[in-house]
């Protein structure tokens, strides 16, 4: 794991664990990780993944990776239905591709709380991003997958 800035590490410290965020959903459902994506059989690049993508044949239950406040719920071309949660110290988690959302804007959430679900219909997938100091970061540097 990469070295975490002290101010960020302080936000994660819970029960003696240095990085106490948990995965947003079933880790076996990971289909894409942060960074450049490999090319397909036609040698076309898939682009850059700004977080992690999860997909399953079953409905995915989406949980908050840590305690915080729901700062925004909306719909966008980039994320579809999405949730943003502020965890303090300029740490924000983003959950896109949600089919159902179970929280409200400005609601306080706990680590592990069910916040949304993603349906497998129409190749539904969860796009998860973690932002630190207004920059997207590799979630695997902060969460033990």
PDB file of C-alpha atoms in Angstrom:
ATOM      1  CA  UNK A   1       0.000   0.000   0.000  1.00  0.00           C
ATOM      2  CA  UNK A   2       1.045   3.529  -0.705  1.00  0.00           C
ATOM      3  CA  UNK A   3       2.051   5.986   2.047  1.00  0.00           C
ATOM      4  CA  UNK A   4      -1.013   7.869   3.254  1.00  0.00           C
ATOM      5  CA  UNK A   5      -0.757  11.545   4.303  1.00  0.00           C
ATOM      6  CA  UNK A   6      -1.112  11.986   8.081  1.00  0.00           C
ATOM      7  CA  UNK A   7      -4.227  14.161   7.805  1.00  0.00           C
ATOM      8  CA  UNK A   8      -5.919  11.510   5.679  1.00  0.00           C
ATOM      9  CA  UNK A   9      -4.778   8.630   7.886  1.00  0.00           C
ATOM     10  CA  UNK A  10      -6.265  10.376  10.922  1.00  0.00           C
ATOM     11  CA  UNK A  11      -9.685  10.335   9.273  1.00  0.00           C
ATOM     12  CA  UNK A  12      -9.431   6.582   8.782  1.00  0.00           C
ATOM     13  CA  UNK A  13      -8.275   5.652  12.272  1.00  0.00           C
ATOM     14  CA  UNK A  14     -10.913   3.582  14.029  1.00  0.00           C
ATOM     15  CA  UNK A  15     -10.304   0.889  16.634  1.00  0.00           C
ATOM     16  CA  UNK A  16      -6.550   0.952  16.082  1.00  0.00           C
ATOM     17  CA  UNK A  17      -6.774   0.194  12.368  1.00  0.00           C
ATOM     18  CA  UNK A  18      -4.760   2.580  10.201  1.00  0.00           C
ATOM     19  CA  UNK A  19      -7.150   2.452   7.237  1.00  0.00           C
ATOM     20  CA  UNK A  20     -10.563   1.502   8.501  1.00  0.00           C
ATOM     21  CA  UNK A  21     -12.605   1.927   5.320  1.00  0.00           C
ATOM     22  CA  UNK A  22     -14.355  -1.189   4.094  1.00  0.00           C
ATOM     23  CA  UNK A  23     -15.189  -2.257   0.518  1.00  0.00           C
ATOM     24  CA  UNK A  24     -18.435  -0.811  -0.874  1.00  0.00           C
ATOM     25  CA  UNK A  25     -19.796  -4.183  -2.018  1.00  0.00           C
ATOM     26  CA  UNK A  26     -18.871  -7.821  -2.628  1.00  0.00           C
ATOM     27  CA  UNK A  27     -15.183  -7.793  -3.575  1.00  0.00           C
ATOM     28  CA  UNK A  28     -15.639 -10.850  -5.806  1.00  0.00           C
ATOM     29  CA  UNK A  29     -17.714  -8.630  -8.132  1.00  0.00           C
ATOM     30  CA  UNK A  30     -14.724  -6.433  -9.166  1.00  0.00           C
ATOM     31  CA  UNK A  31     -14.566  -6.200 -12.966  1.00  0.00           C
ATOM     32  CA  UNK A  32     -12.242  -3.181 -13.391  1.00  0.00           C
ATOM     33  CA  UNK A  33      -9.636  -1.550 -11.180  1.00  0.00           C
ATOM     34  CA  UNK A  34      -8.138   1.948 -11.062  1.00  0.00           C
ATOM     35  CA  UNK A  35      -5.954   2.995 -13.977  1.00  0.00           C
ATOM     36  CA  UNK A  36      -5.528   2.284 -17.669  1.00  0.00           C
ATOM     37  CA  UNK A  37      -7.762  -0.521 -18.863  1.00  0.00           C
ATOM     38  CA  UNK A  38      -6.446  -3.232 -21.176  1.00  0.00           C
ATOM     39  CA  UNK A  39      -7.356  -3.305 -24.838  1.00  0.00           C
ATOM     40  CA  UNK A  40      -9.923  -5.725 -26.227  1.00  0.00           C
ATOM     41  CA  UNK A  41      -9.358  -8.328 -28.949  1.00  0.00           C
ATOM     42  CA  UNK A  42      -9.638  -5.588 -31.614  1.00  0.00           C
ATOM     43  CA  UNK A  43      -6.797  -3.734 -29.839  1.00  0.00           C
ATOM     44  CA  UNK A  44      -9.093  -0.877 -28.781  1.00  0.00           C
ATOM     45  CA  UNK A  45      -8.214   0.800 -25.486  1.00  0.00           C
ATOM     46  CA  UNK A  46     -11.015   0.904 -22.923  1.00  0.00           C
ATOM     47  CA  UNK A  47      -9.676   4.075 -21.338  1.00  0.00           C
ATOM     48  CA  UNK A  48      -8.855   5.073 -17.785  1.00  0.00           C
ATOM     49  CA  UNK A  49     -10.921   3.807 -14.831  1.00  0.00           C
ATOM     50  CA  UNK A  50     -11.115   6.532 -12.158  1.00  0.00           C
ATOM     51  CA  UNK A  51     -12.051   4.096  -9.416  1.00  0.00           C
ATOM     52  CA  UNK A  52     -13.287   0.529  -9.354  1.00  0.00           C
ATOM     53  CA  UNK A  53     -16.169  -1.123 -11.151  1.00  0.00           C
ATOM     54  CA  UNK A  54     -18.252  -3.934  -9.657  1.00  0.00           C
ATOM     55  CA  UNK A  55     -20.728  -6.124 -11.548  1.00  0.00           C
ATOM     56  CA  UNK A  56     -22.597  -9.313 -10.735  1.00  0.00           C
ATOM     57  CA  UNK A  57     -25.369 -11.560 -12.012  1.00  0.00           C
ATOM     58  CA  UNK A  58     -27.079 -10.886  -8.661  1.00  0.00           C
ATOM     59  CA  UNK A  59     -28.215  -7.569  -7.229  1.00  0.00           C
ATOM     60  CA  UNK A  60     -25.288  -5.819  -5.549  1.00  0.00           C
ATOM     61  CA  UNK A  61     -25.837  -4.363  -2.093  1.00  0.00           C
ATOM     62  CA  UNK A  62     -23.882  -1.104  -1.775  1.00  0.00           C
ATOM     63  CA  UNK A  63     -22.528  -0.028   1.623  1.00  0.00           C
ATOM     64  CA  UNK A  64     -20.873   3.168   2.803  1.00  0.00           C
ATOM     65  CA  UNK A  65     -17.119   2.587   3.021  1.00  0.00           C
ATOM     66  CA  UNK A  66     -16.949   4.721   6.160  1.00  0.00           C
ATOM     67  CA  UNK A  67     -18.923   7.025   8.386  1.00  0.00           C
ATOM     68  CA  UNK A  68     -19.867  10.394   6.978  1.00  0.00           C
ATOM     69  CA  UNK A  69     -22.573  12.682   5.619  1.00  0.00           C
ATOM     70  CA  UNK A  70     -24.421  12.198   2.326  1.00  0.00           C
ATOM     71  CA  UNK A  71     -23.491  15.406   0.521  1.00  0.00           C
ATOM     72  CA  UNK A  72     -25.194  14.804  -2.803  1.00  0.00           C
ATOM     73  CA  UNK A  73     -27.625  12.473  -4.552  1.00  0.00           C
ATOM     74  CA  UNK A  74     -28.275  12.927  -8.238  1.00  0.00           C
ATOM     75  CA  UNK A  75     -28.268  11.651 -11.800  1.00  0.00           C
ATOM     76  CA  UNK A  76     -25.549  12.430 -14.336  1.00  0.00           C
ATOM     77  CA  UNK A  77     -24.329  11.215 -17.716  1.00  0.00           C
ATOM     78  CA  UNK A  78     -21.087  10.075 -16.092  1.00  0.00           C
ATOM     79  CA  UNK A  79     -22.468   8.152 -13.095  1.00  0.00           C
ATOM     80  CA  UNK A  80     -26.169   7.555 -13.744  1.00  0.00           C
ATOM     81  CA  UNK A  81     -27.860   7.613 -10.309  1.00  0.00           C
ATOM     82  CA  UNK A  82     -25.152   8.410  -7.781  1.00  0.00           C
ATOM     83  CA  UNK A  83     -24.397   9.177  -4.137  1.00  0.00           C
ATOM     84  CA  UNK A  84     -21.526  11.270  -2.739  1.00  0.00           C
ATOM     85  CA  UNK A  85     -20.510  10.887   0.904  1.00  0.00           C
ATOM     86  CA  UNK A  86     -18.117  13.253   2.696  1.00  0.00           C
ATOM     87  CA  UNK A  87     -15.997  11.446   5.293  1.00  0.00           C
ATOM     88  CA  UNK A  88     -14.119  14.476   6.640  1.00  0.00           C
ATOM     89  CA  UNK A  89     -10.595  15.762   5.993  1.00  0.00           C
ATOM     90  CA  UNK A  90     -11.380  16.278   2.285  1.00  0.00           C
ATOM     91  CA  UNK A  91     -12.237  12.596   1.702  1.00  0.00           C
ATOM     92  CA  UNK A  92     -15.247  11.867  -0.521  1.00  0.00           C
ATOM     93  CA  UNK A  93     -16.602   8.545  -1.776  1.00  0.00           C
ATOM     94  CA  UNK A  94     -18.758   8.357  -4.918  1.00  0.00           C
ATOM     95  CA  UNK A  95     -21.102   5.483  -5.768  1.00  0.00           C
ATOM     96  CA  UNK A  96     -22.448   5.555  -9.353  1.00  0.00           C
ATOM     97  CA  UNK A  97     -24.769   3.279 -11.295  1.00  0.00           C
ATOM     98  CA  UNK A  98     -27.225   2.830  -8.421  1.00  0.00           C
ATOM     99  CA  UNK A  99     -30.628   1.297  -9.213  1.00  0.00           C
ATOM    100  CA  UNK A 100     -32.141   2.089  -5.814  1.00  0.00           C
ATOM    101  CA  UNK A 101     -30.917   4.649  -3.265  1.00  0.00           C
ATOM    102  CA  UNK A 102     -31.791   4.154   0.414  1.00  0.00           C
ATOM    103  CA  UNK A 103     -30.356   7.343   1.941  1.00  0.00           C
ATOM    104  CA  UNK A 104     -31.248  11.022   1.749  1.00  0.00           C
ATOM    105  CA  UNK A 105     -29.112  14.096   1.187  1.00  0.00           C
ATOM    106  CA  UNK A 106     -27.485  15.351   4.424  1.00  0.00           C
ATOM    107  CA  UNK A 107     -28.169  12.018   6.163  1.00  0.00           C
ATOM    108  CA  UNK A 108     -25.451  10.804   8.522  1.00  0.00           C
ATOM    109  CA  UNK A 109     -24.278   7.307   7.577  1.00  0.00           C
ATOM    110  CA  UNK A 110     -22.189   4.715   9.366  1.00  0.00           C
ATOM    111  CA  UNK A 111     -19.441   2.503   7.984  1.00  0.00           C
ATOM    112  CA  UNK A 112     -21.052  -0.551   6.407  1.00  0.00           C
ATOM    113  CA  UNK A 113     -24.544   0.969   6.248  1.00  0.00           C
ATOM    114  CA  UNK A 114     -26.636  -0.140   3.266  1.00  0.00           C
ATOM    115  CA  UNK A 115     -26.991   2.951   1.066  1.00  0.00           C
ATOM    116  CA  UNK A 116     -28.010   1.608  -2.351  1.00  0.00           C
ATOM    117  CA  UNK A 117     -28.356  -1.390  -4.622  1.00  0.00           C
ATOM    118  CA  UNK A 118     -27.350  -2.084  -8.215  1.00  0.00           C
ATOM    119  CA  UNK A 119     -29.527  -4.309 -10.383  1.00  0.00           C
ATOM    120  CA  UNK A 120     -27.883  -6.793 -12.763  1.00  0.00           C
ATOM    121  CA  UNK A 121     -30.424  -5.827 -15.450  1.00  0.00           C
ATOM    122  CA  UNK A 122     -29.012  -4.033 -18.510  1.00  0.00           C
ATOM    123  CA  UNK A 123     -25.459  -4.899 -17.399  1.00  0.00           C
ATOM    124  CA  UNK A 124     -25.815  -2.682 -14.331  1.00  0.00           C
ATOM    125  CA  UNK A 125     -22.577  -1.987 -12.491  1.00  0.00           C
ATOM    126  CA  UNK A 126     -21.365   0.008  -9.506  1.00  0.00           C
ATOM    127  CA  UNK A 127     -18.740   2.637 -10.270  1.00  0.00           C
ATOM    128  CA  UNK A 128     -16.911   3.487  -7.044  1.00  0.00           C
ATOM    129  CA  UNK A 129     -14.488   6.393  -6.694  1.00  0.00           C
ATOM    130  CA  UNK A 130     -12.532   7.770  -3.766  1.00  0.00           C
ATOM    131  CA  UNK A 131     -11.421  11.416  -3.766  1.00  0.00           C
ATOM    132  CA  UNK A 132      -8.815  12.891  -1.405  1.00  0.00           C
ATOM    133  CA  UNK A 133      -8.115  16.639  -1.450  1.00  0.00           C
ATOM    134  CA  UNK A 134     -10.181  17.024  -4.658  1.00  0.00           C
ATOM    135  CA  UNK A 135      -8.119  14.406  -6.520  1.00  0.00           C
ATOM    136  CA  UNK A 136      -9.322  10.958  -7.506  1.00  0.00           C
ATOM    137  CA  UNK A 137      -7.149   8.253  -5.911  1.00  0.00           C
ATOM    138  CA  UNK A 138      -6.793   4.508  -6.270  1.00  0.00           C
ATOM    139  CA  UNK A 139      -9.287   3.020  -3.769  1.00  0.00           C
ATOM    140  CA  UNK A 140      -7.003   0.001  -3.299  1.00  0.00           C
ATOM    141  CA  UNK A 141      -4.430   2.329  -1.713  1.00  0.00           C
ATOM    142  CA  UNK A 142      -6.934   3.116   1.051  1.00  0.00           C
ATOM    143  CA  UNK A 143      -9.204   0.065   1.299  1.00  0.00           C
ATOM    144  CA  UNK A 144      -8.133  -3.544   1.792  1.00  0.00           C
ATOM    145  CA  UNK A 145      -9.829  -5.440  -1.034  1.00  0.00           C
TER     146      UNK A 145
END
